[in-house]
Coordinates of C-alpha atoms in Angstrom, one line a residue:
M1 CA -28.3 -18.2 24.8
K2 CA -31.6 -19.9 25.0
F3 CA -31.0 -23.3 23.4
M4 CA -33.6 -25.2 21.3
K5 CA -34.1 -28.7 22.3
L6 CA -35.3 -31.5 19.8
G7 CA -36.2 -35.0 21.1
S8 CA -38.7 -37.2 22.8
R9 CA -37.3 -36.8 26.3
P10 CA -36.9 -32.9 26.9
D11 CA -36.3 -33.2 30.6
T12 CA -33.5 -35.6 30.4
F13 CA -29.9 -34.3 30.1
Y14 CA -27.4 -36.3 28.1
T15 CA -23.6 -36.0 28.1
A16 CA -21.4 -36.5 25.1
E17 CA -21.2 -40.3 25.8
A18 CA -25.0 -40.7 25.5
V19 CA -24.8 -42.3 22.1
R20 CA -22.2 -44.8 23.4
S21 CA -24.5 -45.7 26.5
V22 CA -27.4 -46.4 23.9
S23 CA -25.2 -48.8 22.1
S24 CA -24.8 -51.0 25.4
E25 CA -28.7 -51.2 25.9
V26 CA -29.4 -52.6 22.3
S27 CA -27.8 -55.2 20.1
S28 CA -24.9 -53.6 18.3
D29 CA -24.6 -54.5 14.7
L30 CA -23.1 -51.5 13.1
L31 CA -19.5 -49.9 13.7
I32 CA -19.3 -46.4 12.5
Q33 CA -15.9 -44.6 12.8
V34 CA -15.7 -40.8 12.5
K35 CA -12.1 -39.3 12.5
G36 CA -10.6 -41.7 15.1
S37 CA -13.8 -42.2 17.2
R38 CA -15.7 -45.5 17.0
Y39 CA -19.5 -46.2 17.6
L40 CA -21.1 -49.4 18.1
L41 CA -24.6 -48.7 17.1
H42 CA -27.8 -50.5 16.1
K43 CA -28.8 -50.2 12.5
F44 CA -32.5 -49.5 12.4
P45 CA -32.7 -46.1 14.1
L46 CA -29.9 -44.6 12.1
L47 CA -30.8 -46.2 8.7
S48 CA -34.4 -45.1 9.0
K49 CA -33.4 -41.5 9.0
C50 CA -29.9 -41.4 7.2
L51 CA -30.2 -42.1 3.4
R52 CA -26.3 -42.0 3.0
L53 CA -25.9 -44.8 5.8
Q54 CA -28.4 -46.9 4.0
R55 CA -26.5 -46.7 0.7
L56 CA -23.1 -47.3 2.5
C57 CA -24.7 -50.5 4.2
S58 CA -26.2 -51.8 1.1
E59 CA -23.0 -51.5 -0.9
S60 CA -20.8 -53.4 1.7
P61 CA -21.0 -57.1 1.7
D62 CA -22.8 -58.9 4.5
S63 CA -20.8 -60.1 7.3
P64 CA -21.6 -62.3 10.4
Q65 CA -19.9 -59.8 12.6
Q66 CA -20.6 -56.0 13.1
Q67 CA -20.7 -54.0 9.9
I68 CA -18.0 -51.2 9.6
V69 CA -18.8 -47.9 7.9
Q70 CA -16.0 -45.2 7.6
L71 CA -16.9 -41.5 7.6
P72 CA -13.5 -39.8 7.5
D73 CA -14.8 -36.6 5.8
F74 CA -17.6 -36.2 8.1
P75 CA -18.3 -32.4 8.5
G76 CA -18.4 -30.9 12.0
G77 CA -16.3 -34.0 13.5
V78 CA -17.4 -36.2 16.3
E79 CA -19.6 -33.6 18.0
A80 CA -21.7 -33.1 14.9
F81 CA -22.2 -36.9 14.3
E82 CA -23.3 -37.5 18.0
L83 CA -25.9 -34.9 17.8
C84 CA -27.2 -36.4 14.6
A85 CA -27.1 -39.9 16.2
K86 CA -28.9 -38.6 19.3
F87 CA -31.7 -37.3 17.1
C88 CA -32.1 -40.7 15.4
Y89 CA -32.3 -42.6 18.8
G90 CA -35.0 -39.9 20.1
I91 CA -32.4 -38.3 22.5
T92 CA -33.0 -34.6 23.2
I93 CA -30.4 -32.4 21.4
T94 CA -29.7 -28.8 22.0
L95 CA -29.3 -26.2 19.3
S96 CA -27.6 -22.9 19.6
P97 CA -25.9 -20.4 17.2
Y98 CA -22.6 -22.2 18.0
N99 CA -23.5 -25.7 16.7
I100 CA -26.2 -24.8 14.2
V101 CA -23.9 -24.8 11.2
A102 CA -22.1 -27.9 12.3
A103 CA -25.6 -29.7 12.7
R104 CA -27.0 -28.6 9.4
C105 CA -23.8 -29.6 7.6
A106 CA -23.7 -33.0 9.2
A107 CA -27.4 -33.6 8.5
E108 CA -26.9 -32.7 4.8
Y109 CA -23.9 -35.1 4.8
L110 CA -26.1 -38.1 6.3
Q111 CA -28.9 -37.0 3.8
M112 CA -31.5 -36.8 6.7
T113 CA -34.3 -35.2 4.5
D114 CA -38.1 -35.5 4.7
D115 CA -38.2 -37.8 1.6
V116 CA -36.5 -40.5 4.0
E117 CA -38.7 -39.8 7.0
K118 CA -41.3 -37.1 7.6
G119 CA -40.1 -34.5 10.3
N120 CA -36.6 -35.5 9.7
L121 CA -33.5 -33.4 11.2
I122 CA -32.8 -31.1 8.1
C123 CA -36.4 -29.9 8.2
K124 CA -36.3 -28.9 11.9
L125 CA -32.8 -27.3 11.7
E126 CA -34.1 -25.1 8.9
V127 CA -37.1 -24.0 10.8
F128 CA -34.9 -23.1 13.8
F129 CA -32.3 -21.4 11.5
N130 CA -34.9 -19.2 9.6
S131 CA -37.3 -18.4 12.4
C132 CA -34.8 -17.8 15.3
I133 CA -31.2 -17.5 14.2
L134 CA -31.8 -15.0 11.4
H135 CA -33.9 -12.9 13.4
G136 CA -31.4 -12.0 16.0
W137 CA -28.4 -9.8 15.7
K138 CA -25.9 -11.6 17.9
D139 CA -27.1 -14.9 16.8
S140 CA -26.6 -14.1 13.3
I141 CA -23.1 -12.7 13.9
V142 CA -22.0 -15.9 16.0
T143 CA -23.5 -18.2 13.3
L144 CA -21.7 -16.4 10.6
K145 CA -18.4 -16.8 12.5
T146 CA -19.0 -20.4 12.9
T147 CA -19.2 -20.8 9.0
K148 CA -15.4 -20.2 8.9
A149 CA -14.7 -23.9 10.1
M150 CA -16.8 -25.3 7.1
P151 CA -16.9 -22.6 4.2
L152 CA -17.6 -25.0 1.5
W153 CA -20.4 -26.6 3.0
S154 CA -21.8 -23.3 4.5
Q155 CA -21.6 -21.7 0.9
D156 CA -23.4 -24.7 -0.9
L157 CA -26.2 -24.6 1.7
A158 CA -26.5 -20.9 1.5
I159 CA -25.9 -20.5 5.3
T160 CA -23.3 -17.9 4.7
N161 CA -25.3 -15.8 2.4
R162 CA -28.4 -15.8 4.6
C163 CA -26.4 -14.7 7.5
I164 CA -24.7 -12.0 5.7
E165 CA -28.1 -10.7 4.3
A166 CA -29.7 -10.8 7.7
V167 CA -26.8 -8.8 9.2
S168 CA -26.9 -6.2 6.6
S169 CA -30.4 -5.7 6.8
K170 CA -30.2 -5.2 10.5
V171 CA -27.6 -2.5 10.1
L172 CA -29.6 -0.7 7.4
N173 CA -32.8 -0.6 9.7
N174 CA -33.4 1.8 12.3
P175 CA -30.9 0.9 15.2
S176 CA -33.6 1.5 17.8
K177 CA -35.7 -1.1 16.3
V178 CA -33.2 -3.8 15.8
S179 CA -32.9 -6.9 18.2
L180 CA -29.4 -7.2 19.1
S181 CA -29.9 -10.9 20.0
H182 CA -32.6 -13.1 19.4
T183 CA -31.8 -15.4 22.4
H184 CA -30.1 -15.0 25.9
S185 CA -26.5 -15.2 25.4
R186 CA -24.3 -16.6 28.1
R187 CA -21.3 -14.8 26.5
V188 CA -22.7 -11.5 26.3
K189 CA -24.8 -9.8 29.0
D190 CA -27.9 -9.1 26.9
D191 CA -31.2 -10.1 28.1
V192 CA -33.3 -10.7 25.0
S193 CA -36.4 -13.1 24.8
C194 CA -37.5 -14.9 21.8
N195 CA -40.0 -12.3 20.8
G196 CA -37.5 -9.7 20.3
T197 CA -37.9 -7.5 23.3
E198 CA -34.6 -6.5 24.8
S199 CA -33.1 -4.9 27.8
L200 CA -29.4 -3.8 27.2
K201 CA -27.0 -2.5 29.9
H202 CA -24.8 -0.8 27.5
H203 CA -27.6 0.6 25.1
K204 CA -25.6 0.0 22.0
S205 CA -28.6 0.7 19.8
T206 CA -28.6 4.3 20.8
S207 CA -25.4 4.9 18.9
K208 CA -25.6 5.1 15.0
G209 CA -22.4 3.0 14.8
W210 CA -23.5 0.3 17.2
W211 CA -22.8 -2.4 14.7
A212 CA -19.1 -1.6 13.9
E213 CA -17.6 -3.4 17.1
D214 CA -19.7 -6.5 16.5
L215 CA -18.8 -6.9 12.9
A216 CA -15.0 -6.4 13.8
E217 CA -15.1 -9.9 15.2
L218 CA -15.6 -11.3 11.8
S219 CA -12.8 -12.8 9.7
I220 CA -11.8 -10.6 6.8
D221 CA -13.5 -12.5 4.0
L222 CA -16.8 -12.6 5.9
Y223 CA -16.4 -8.8 7.0
W224 CA -15.7 -7.7 3.4
R225 CA -18.8 -9.5 1.9
T226 CA -20.9 -8.0 4.8
M227 CA -19.7 -4.6 4.3
I228 CA -20.0 -4.7 0.5
G229 CA -23.9 -5.4 1.2
I230 CA -24.1 -2.5 3.6
K231 CA -22.2 -0.2 1.3
S232 CA -24.2 -1.2 -1.9
S233 CA -27.5 0.2 -0.3
S234 CA -26.1 3.8 0.0
K235 CA -28.2 4.2 3.1
I236 CA -25.4 4.4 5.7
P237 CA -23.3 7.6 5.7
S238 CA -19.8 7.3 4.3
K239 CA -18.5 8.7 7.6
L240 CA -19.9 5.7 9.5
I241 CA -18.4 3.2 7.0
G242 CA -15.2 4.8 7.6
D243 CA -15.5 4.6 11.3
A244 CA -16.4 0.9 11.0
L245 CA -13.3 0.2 8.8
K246 CA -11.2 2.1 11.5
I247 CA -12.4 -0.1 14.3
Y248 CA -11.8 -3.2 12.3
A249 CA -8.2 -2.1 11.3
S250 CA -7.4 -1.3 14.9
R251 CA -8.6 -4.8 15.9
W252 CA -6.6 -6.9 13.3
L253 CA -3.8 -4.8 11.7
P254 CA -0.4 -4.9 13.5
I255 CA 0.6 -1.7 15.5
I256 CA 3.5 0.1 13.8
T257 CA 5.8 2.3 15.8
R258 CA 7.4 5.4 14.5
N259 CA 10.8 3.6 13.7
G260 CA 9.0 0.9 11.7
H261 CA 8.8 -1.8 14.1
V262 CA 5.7 -3.9 14.4
K263 CA 4.2 -4.1 17.9
K264 CA 2.6 -7.6 18.3
Q265 CA -1.3 -7.2 18.3
T266 CA -3.4 -9.5 20.4
S267 CA -3.8 -12.6 18.1
S268 CA -6.7 -15.1 17.9
D269 CA -5.9 -18.7 18.6
S270 CA -5.5 -19.6 15.1
D271 CA -2.9 -17.1 14.5
S272 CA -0.7 -18.5 17.3
S273 CA 0.2 -21.4 15.4
D274 CA 0.8 -19.7 12.1
S275 CA 4.3 -18.8 10.8
A276 CA 5.6 -15.4 10.3
G277 CA 5.1 -15.6 6.6
E278 CA 1.4 -16.7 7.0
I279 CA 0.7 -13.9 9.5
T280 CA 2.1 -11.3 7.0
L281 CA 0.1 -12.8 4.3
K282 CA -3.0 -12.5 6.3
H283 CA -2.2 -8.8 7.1
R284 CA -1.5 -8.1 3.5
L285 CA -4.9 -9.6 2.5
L286 CA -6.6 -7.7 5.5
L287 CA -5.1 -4.4 4.5
E288 CA -5.9 -4.6 0.8
S289 CA -9.5 -5.5 1.6
I290 CA -9.8 -2.7 4.0
V291 CA -8.4 -0.3 1.1
S292 CA -10.9 -1.7 -1.4
L293 CA -13.7 -0.8 1.1
L294 CA -12.9 2.7 1.6
P295 CA -15.6 5.2 0.7
A296 CA -14.9 7.4 -2.4
E297 CA -16.0 10.6 -0.5
K298 CA -13.3 12.9 0.7
G299 CA -13.3 13.2 4.5
A300 CA -15.0 9.9 5.0
V301 CA -11.8 8.7 6.9
S302 CA -9.2 10.9 8.5
C303 CA -5.9 11.5 6.7
S304 CA -4.1 10.2 9.8
F305 CA -5.9 6.8 9.4
L306 CA -5.0 6.7 5.6
L307 CA -1.4 7.3 6.4
K308 CA -1.3 4.6 9.0
L309 CA -2.7 2.3 6.4
L310 CA 0.1 3.4 4.1
K311 CA 2.6 2.7 6.7
A312 CA 1.2 -0.8 7.2
S313 CA 1.2 -1.3 3.5
N314 CA 4.9 -1.1 3.6
I315 CA 5.3 -3.4 6.5
V316 CA 3.2 -6.2 5.0
N317 CA 4.5 -5.5 1.5
A318 CA 1.0 -4.8 0.0
S319 CA 0.4 -4.4 -3.6
S320 CA 1.4 -1.3 -5.6
S321 CA -2.1 -0.6 -6.7
S322 CA -3.1 -0.4 -2.9
K323 CA -0.4 1.9 -2.1
M324 CA -1.2 4.1 -5.1
E325 CA -4.7 4.2 -4.0
L326 CA -3.9 5.3 -0.5
A327 CA -1.5 7.8 -1.8
T328 CA -4.2 9.4 -3.9
R329 CA -6.7 9.5 -1.1
V330 CA -4.2 11.2 1.3
G331 CA -3.4 13.8 -1.5
L332 CA -7.0 14.9 -1.3
Q333 CA -6.8 15.8 2.4
L334 CA -3.1 16.3 2.9
E335 CA -3.7 19.6 4.8
E336 CA -5.1 17.4 7.7
A337 CA -1.8 15.4 8.1
T338 CA 1.0 15.9 10.6
V339 CA 4.8 15.5 10.1
N340 CA 4.9 12.2 12.1
D341 CA 2.0 10.9 10.0
L342 CA 4.4 11.5 6.9
L343 CA 7.2 9.7 8.4
I344 CA 6.7 6.4 6.6
P345 CA 9.6 3.9 7.3
S346 CA 11.3 2.6 4.1
L347 CA 11.5 -1.1 4.0
S348 CA 12.6 -1.2 0.3
Y349 CA 15.8 -3.4 -0.4
T350 CA 16.6 -0.9 -3.2
N351 CA 16.4 2.2 -1.1
D352 CA 18.8 2.9 1.8
T353 CA 16.8 5.9 3.1
L354 CA 15.2 5.8 6.4
Y355 CA 11.9 7.1 5.2
D356 CA 9.8 6.5 2.1
V357 CA 10.1 10.0 0.6
E358 CA 9.1 8.7 -2.8
V359 CA 5.6 7.9 -1.7
V360 CA 5.4 11.3 0.0
M361 CA 6.4 13.0 -3.2
T362 CA 3.5 11.2 -5.0
I363 CA 1.0 12.4 -2.4
L364 CA 2.2 15.8 -2.9
E365 CA 1.7 15.5 -6.7
Q366 CA -1.8 14.2 -6.1
F367 CA -2.5 17.1 -3.7
M368 CA -1.2 19.9 -6.4
S369 CA -3.0 18.2 -9.0
Q370 CA -6.5 18.4 -7.4
G371 CA -9.2 20.0 -9.7
Q372 CA -7.2 19.1 -13.0
S373 CA -8.9 16.9 -15.4
P374 CA -6.9 15.4 -16.8
P375 CA -3.8 15.8 -14.7
T376 CA -1.4 18.4 -16.3
S377 CA 1.8 16.8 -14.9
P378 CA 3.2 13.7 -16.5
P379 CA 3.6 10.5 -14.4
R380 CA 7.1 10.4 -12.7
S381 CA 9.1 7.5 -13.7
T382 CA 11.1 7.2 -10.6
L383 CA 8.2 5.9 -8.4
A384 CA 8.9 3.1 -6.2
F385 CA 5.8 1.5 -7.1
E386 CA 4.0 1.1 -10.4
R387 CA 0.5 2.9 -10.8
R388 CA -2.0 0.4 -11.8
R389 CA -5.6 -0.1 -10.6
S390 CA -6.8 -2.8 -8.3
R391 CA -10.1 -4.4 -8.4
S392 CA -11.5 -2.1 -5.9
A393 CA -10.1 0.9 -7.6
E394 CA -11.9 -0.2 -10.8
N395 CA -15.2 -0.6 -8.8
I396 CA -15.0 3.0 -7.4
N397 CA -12.7 4.8 -10.3
F398 CA -15.5 6.7 -11.8
E399 CA -17.0 8.0 -8.4
F400 CA -13.7 8.7 -6.9
Q401 CA -12.3 10.5 -9.9
E402 CA -15.5 12.6 -10.0
S403 CA -14.8 13.4 -6.3
R404 CA -11.2 14.4 -7.0
R405 CA -12.2 16.7 -10.0
S406 CA -14.9 18.4 -8.1
S407 CA -12.4 19.3 -5.2
S408 CA -9.5 21.6 -5.4
A409 CA -6.8 22.6 -3.1
S410 CA -7.7 25.9 -1.6
H411 CA -5.2 28.7 -1.0
S412 CA -5.2 28.1 2.8
S413 CA -4.8 24.4 2.5
K414 CA -1.6 25.0 0.3
L415 CA -0.2 27.3 3.0
K416 CA -0.8 24.4 5.6
V417 CA 0.8 21.8 3.2
A418 CA 3.9 24.3 2.7
K419 CA 4.4 24.4 6.4
I420 CA 4.0 20.6 6.7
V421 CA 6.5 20.0 3.9
D422 CA 9.1 22.2 5.4
K423 CA 8.9 20.6 8.8
Y424 CA 9.0 17.1 7.1
L425 CA 12.4 18.1 5.4
H426 CA 13.6 18.9 9.0
E427 CA 13.2 15.3 9.9
V428 CA 14.3 13.5 6.6
S429 CA 17.4 15.8 6.1
R430 CA 19.1 14.3 9.1
D431 CA 19.3 10.9 7.0
V432 CA 22.7 10.8 5.6
N433 CA 21.5 8.7 2.8
F434 CA 18.8 11.1 1.7
P435 CA 19.8 12.4 -1.7
L436 CA 20.1 16.0 -2.7
S437 CA 17.9 15.8 -5.7
K438 CA 14.8 14.6 -3.7
F439 CA 15.2 17.4 -1.2
I440 CA 15.2 19.9 -3.9
A441 CA 12.3 18.0 -5.6
L442 CA 10.2 18.2 -2.5
A443 CA 10.9 21.8 -1.7
E444 CA 10.3 22.9 -5.3
I445 CA 6.8 21.2 -5.5
I446 CA 5.4 23.8 -3.2
P447 CA 4.5 26.9 -5.2
A448 CA 6.2 30.1 -4.2
F449 CA 3.2 31.9 -3.0
A450 CA 2.4 29.1 -0.6
R451 CA 5.6 30.0 1.5
H452 CA 4.9 33.5 3.3
D453 CA 8.5 33.0 4.9
H454 CA 11.5 30.8 4.4
D455 CA 12.6 30.5 7.8
D456 CA 11.5 26.7 8.1
L457 CA 13.0 26.0 4.6
Y458 CA 16.2 27.6 5.7
R459 CA 16.3 25.5 8.8
A460 CA 15.9 22.4 6.8
I461 CA 18.7 23.4 4.4
D462 CA 20.9 24.2 7.5
I463 CA 20.1 20.6 8.8
Y464 CA 20.9 19.0 5.5
L465 CA 24.3 20.9 5.1
K466 CA 25.3 19.7 8.5
A467 CA 24.3 16.1 7.9
H468 CA 26.0 15.9 4.4
P469 CA 29.4 17.7 4.8
E470 CA 30.6 16.0 1.9
L471 CA 28.8 18.3 -0.6
N472 CA 30.8 20.2 -2.9
K473 CA 30.4 23.8 -3.9
S474 CA 28.2 23.2 -6.8
E475 CA 25.7 21.0 -4.9
R476 CA 25.6 23.6 -2.1
K477 CA 24.8 26.3 -4.6
R478 CA 21.9 24.0 -6.1
L479 CA 20.5 23.5 -2.7
C480 CA 20.6 27.1 -1.8
R481 CA 18.9 28.2 -5.1
I482 CA 15.5 27.3 -3.6
L483 CA 15.9 29.7 -0.7
D484 CA 14.5 33.3 -1.1
C485 CA 16.5 35.7 1.2
K486 CA 14.0 38.3 1.1
K487 CA 11.5 36.1 3.0
L488 CA 14.0 35.4 5.9
S489 CA 13.2 36.8 9.3
M490 CA 15.8 39.0 11.2
E491 CA 16.6 36.0 13.3
A492 CA 17.1 33.7 10.4
C493 CA 19.2 36.4 8.6
M494 CA 21.5 36.7 11.8
H495 CA 22.0 32.9 11.8
A496 CA 22.6 32.7 8.0
A497 CA 25.1 35.7 7.7
Q498 CA 27.4 33.7 9.9
N499 CA 26.7 30.2 8.6
E500 CA 30.1 28.9 7.3
L501 CA 28.2 26.1 5.3
L502 CA 26.4 28.4 3.0
P503 CA 27.9 29.6 -0.3
L504 CA 29.1 33.0 -0.6
R505 CA 26.3 34.4 -2.8
V506 CA 23.7 33.5 0.1
V507 CA 25.8 35.3 2.5
V508 CA 26.1 38.4 0.3
Q509 CA 22.4 38.5 -0.2
V510 CA 21.6 38.0 3.5
L511 CA 23.9 40.7 4.6
F512 CA 22.4 43.1 2.0
F513 CA 18.8 42.3 2.9
E514 CA 19.5 42.5 6.5
Q515 CA 20.9 45.9 6.2
A516 CA 18.0 47.0 3.8
R517 CA 15.5 45.7 6.2
A518 CA 17.2 47.8 9.0
A519 CA 17.4 50.8 6.7
A520 CA 13.6 50.4 5.9
S521 CA 12.5 50.0 9.6
G522 CA 14.5 53.1 10.3
G523 CA 12.5 55.2 8.0
G524 CA 14.8 55.0 5.1
K525 CA 13.6 54.1 1.6
V526 CA 15.3 51.4 -0.4
T527 CA 14.1 51.2 -3.9
D528 CA 17.4 50.1 -5.8
L529 CA 20.7 48.6 -5.0
P530 CA 24.0 50.5 -5.0
S531 CA 26.2 50.2 -8.0
N532 CA 29.0 48.6 -6.4
I533 CA 26.6 45.9 -4.7
K534 CA 25.2 45.4 -8.2
E535 CA 28.7 44.8 -9.5
L536 CA 29.5 42.3 -6.7
L537 CA 26.3 40.4 -7.3
T538 CA 26.7 40.5 -11.0
T539 CA 30.3 38.9 -10.7
H540 CA 28.7 35.9 -9.0
A541 CA 26.0 35.5 -11.6
I542 CA 23.2 37.0 -9.5
D543 CA 20.7 39.1 -11.1
P544 CA 20.6 42.4 -9.2
S545 CA 17.1 43.4 -10.4
K546 CA 15.5 40.6 -8.4
Y547 CA 16.4 42.4 -5.1
A548 CA 15.3 45.8 -6.0
A549 CA 11.7 45.5 -4.7
P550 CA 10.6 46.8 -1.5
L551 CA 11.1 44.6 1.5
S552 CA 8.6 43.4 4.1
T553 CA 9.4 44.1 7.7
T554 CA 6.4 42.4 9.1
T555 CA 7.7 38.8 8.6
S556 CA 7.1 36.8 12.0
I557 CA 8.7 33.7 13.1
H558 CA 7.4 31.2 15.5
A559 CA 9.1 30.6 18.9
E560 CA 9.9 27.1 18.3
D561 CA 11.7 28.1 15.0
N562 CA 14.2 30.7 16.7
W563 CA 17.8 30.0 16.3
S564 CA 20.4 30.5 19.0
V565 CA 22.4 33.4 17.8
S566 CA 24.6 33.8 21.0
G567 CA 28.1 34.4 19.9
F568 CA 27.0 35.4 16.3
K569 CA 26.1 39.0 17.0
S570 CA 29.5 40.5 17.1
P571 CA 30.6 42.3 13.8
K572 CA 34.0 40.5 14.1
S573 CA 32.1 37.0 13.7
R574 CA 30.4 38.3 10.6
S575 CA 33.4 39.8 9.2
S576 CA 35.2 36.4 9.8
T577 CA 32.6 34.5 8.1
L578 CA 32.5 36.8 5.0
R579 CA 36.3 36.8 4.7
M580 CA 36.3 33.0 4.8
K581 CA 33.6 32.9 2.1
L582 CA 35.6 35.3 0.0
A583 CA 38.8 33.4 0.4
E584 CA 36.9 30.2 -0.5
E585 CA 35.5 31.8 -3.6
D586 CA 38.9 33.0 -4.7
D587 CA 40.5 29.6 -4.3
L588 CA 37.7 27.7 -6.3
D589 CA 36.9 30.5 -8.9
E590 CA 40.4 31.7 -9.7
N591 CA 40.2 31.3 -13.5
Y592 CA 36.6 33.0 -13.3
S593 CA 38.0 35.9 -11.3
L594 CA 40.9 36.4 -13.7
S595 CA 38.8 36.4 -16.7
N596 CA 36.6 38.9 -15.5
G597 CA 39.3 41.3 -14.1
I598 CA 37.9 41.2 -10.6
G599 CA 39.9 39.9 -7.7
R600 CA 39.6 39.5 -4.0
N601 CA 40.8 43.1 -3.4
S602 CA 38.2 44.6 -5.7
R603 CA 35.4 42.4 -3.9
F604 CA 36.4 43.8 -0.6
K605 CA 36.5 47.4 -2.0
S606 CA 33.1 46.7 -3.6
I607 CA 31.5 45.8 -0.2
C608 CA 33.4 48.6 1.8
A609 CA 32.3 51.3 -0.6
I610 CA 28.5 50.7 0.0
P611 CA 27.0 54.3 0.6
S612 CA 24.4 55.6 2.8
Q613 CA 22.7 53.7 5.7
P614 CA 23.1 50.1 4.3
K615 CA 26.9 50.6 4.6
K616 CA 26.8 51.3 8.3
M617 CA 26.9 47.8 9.6
L618 CA 29.4 46.5 7.1
S619 CA 31.7 49.4 7.7
K620 CA 31.5 48.7 11.4
L621 CA 32.4 45.1 10.8
W622 CA 35.7 46.0 9.0
S623 CA 36.7 48.7 11.4
T624 CA 36.1 46.4 14.4
N625 CA 38.2 43.8 12.7
R626 CA 41.0 46.2 11.8
S627 CA 41.2 47.4 15.3
A628 CA 41.5 43.9 16.7
N629 CA 44.2 43.1 14.2
E630 CA 46.1 46.2 15.2
K631 CA 46.0 45.1 18.9
N632 CA 47.3 41.8 17.9

């Protein structure tokens, strides 16, 4: 940077010991102590410009020896005092954005006003600050950063507010007309003269979001105040505000891996000495501030970014209001999410599950309630966090709710979300602590029309049954009630017909629909169930009328969802599975069978008596099994 020099000898360079060298040239009658450093100085040059020193010296008793003045709370420390002392002695001082705040606070402390002497230091510093510092982009940013060391002094002297206003106004102006730096910076390769002309190597001004990376260097309190000033004008598109917040979050928030571990981010020097608790508290304040700055418009930030913030909120233990606000925003654009985005680690001490399924349930509720005003579904009492508004939510509540009511989840978006939810169930079902009630609740929140096929849902059920072998018969029935066998592909039916973990009723349904589909594809017409199949289904409390509708034979299945059916295609294998299921039902429902007068033999007879084409495969199963037994 091009430094401004004040003093009577501009061609002379003075080191930090300049003030001490002056004290050896004149009679020393004043001893000033500033934070451990002592200065032997002559009274007259200092007292003629510093009203505070005049008062301190007049209050202390006269002494034949050197008079001692203690300045323990001097703002800016030793460097700022030496700068003021040099000015008093007529020594050239160098001002820059890096020391202007310390010099201004020190001059205010010493009361170096024009009332004491015309052309005093405060006046000169104000001229330099207003005419040079505030006119440059980089200089305003650097000066604003230095106010962090003396926040109270900077606030009282309006240094912070003036810097924020200057930065905000430059962002709101046409970027091509903004001087990114008022002076030449030694720390950044910007060649800028004092009149505002510039020659930039990287041409940041050509980008609409050129300012975001520079603002990302500010501490969160200064950044928050600056962004509030930028947002309040409504001149910057919400998308640019969202991009700026994403840059800031990536700069300061911890990196969270998929398993919930925190990858250490490059920290500043001040963070290196902080304890883990202090760092977590800083991250929490940072995250909640970012959430409060999120634009109300849908799509201003990506769904992936919102879910990353939601993951971070669990890590840093953010407030429940911030979590709820993020969940609501995610719900508005859930169709953009991926399964990995939704795998939010659960760090609650009251919950043993690997992933925070509760917050995903909340997100789904928000997604399904789009366009409703007021929401028709009552609030769930099992939320892991309470739903209360934060300060930021209050500020944008009206605008955000209007945005929510004006949007509604389209049919295509619900189809996408249904696929995402089923794939999400694949992952969370592997957790041995994942309760059955939550699985069913997640699956049932998706409307029936949103699932064109149930292959992904069946896969999730199969994974859950394998991960939870302790489920009893009643629980397995509850789980499988959410499955529609009519919407299973041929490959899924082949797997389900031999799945020993499924209840009998599901196996019976799968076998029938598989044969009915084969009959329909072969030119046969299936409009009603045979009477003996109706009897069997009725025996197991299954409504036969639900399965009389024509079947679709065009259901497709993605390659990655195919099941391996090697070893399952033999009729003997299907027969064994069905025999095992029937035996299981006889053991568990003996009383039920006796009361209805239908036993195991009648069940076999019912299935074996299936007429016409649907009978072919099952009759083949039994004949193959009989021949195998005869050989044995």
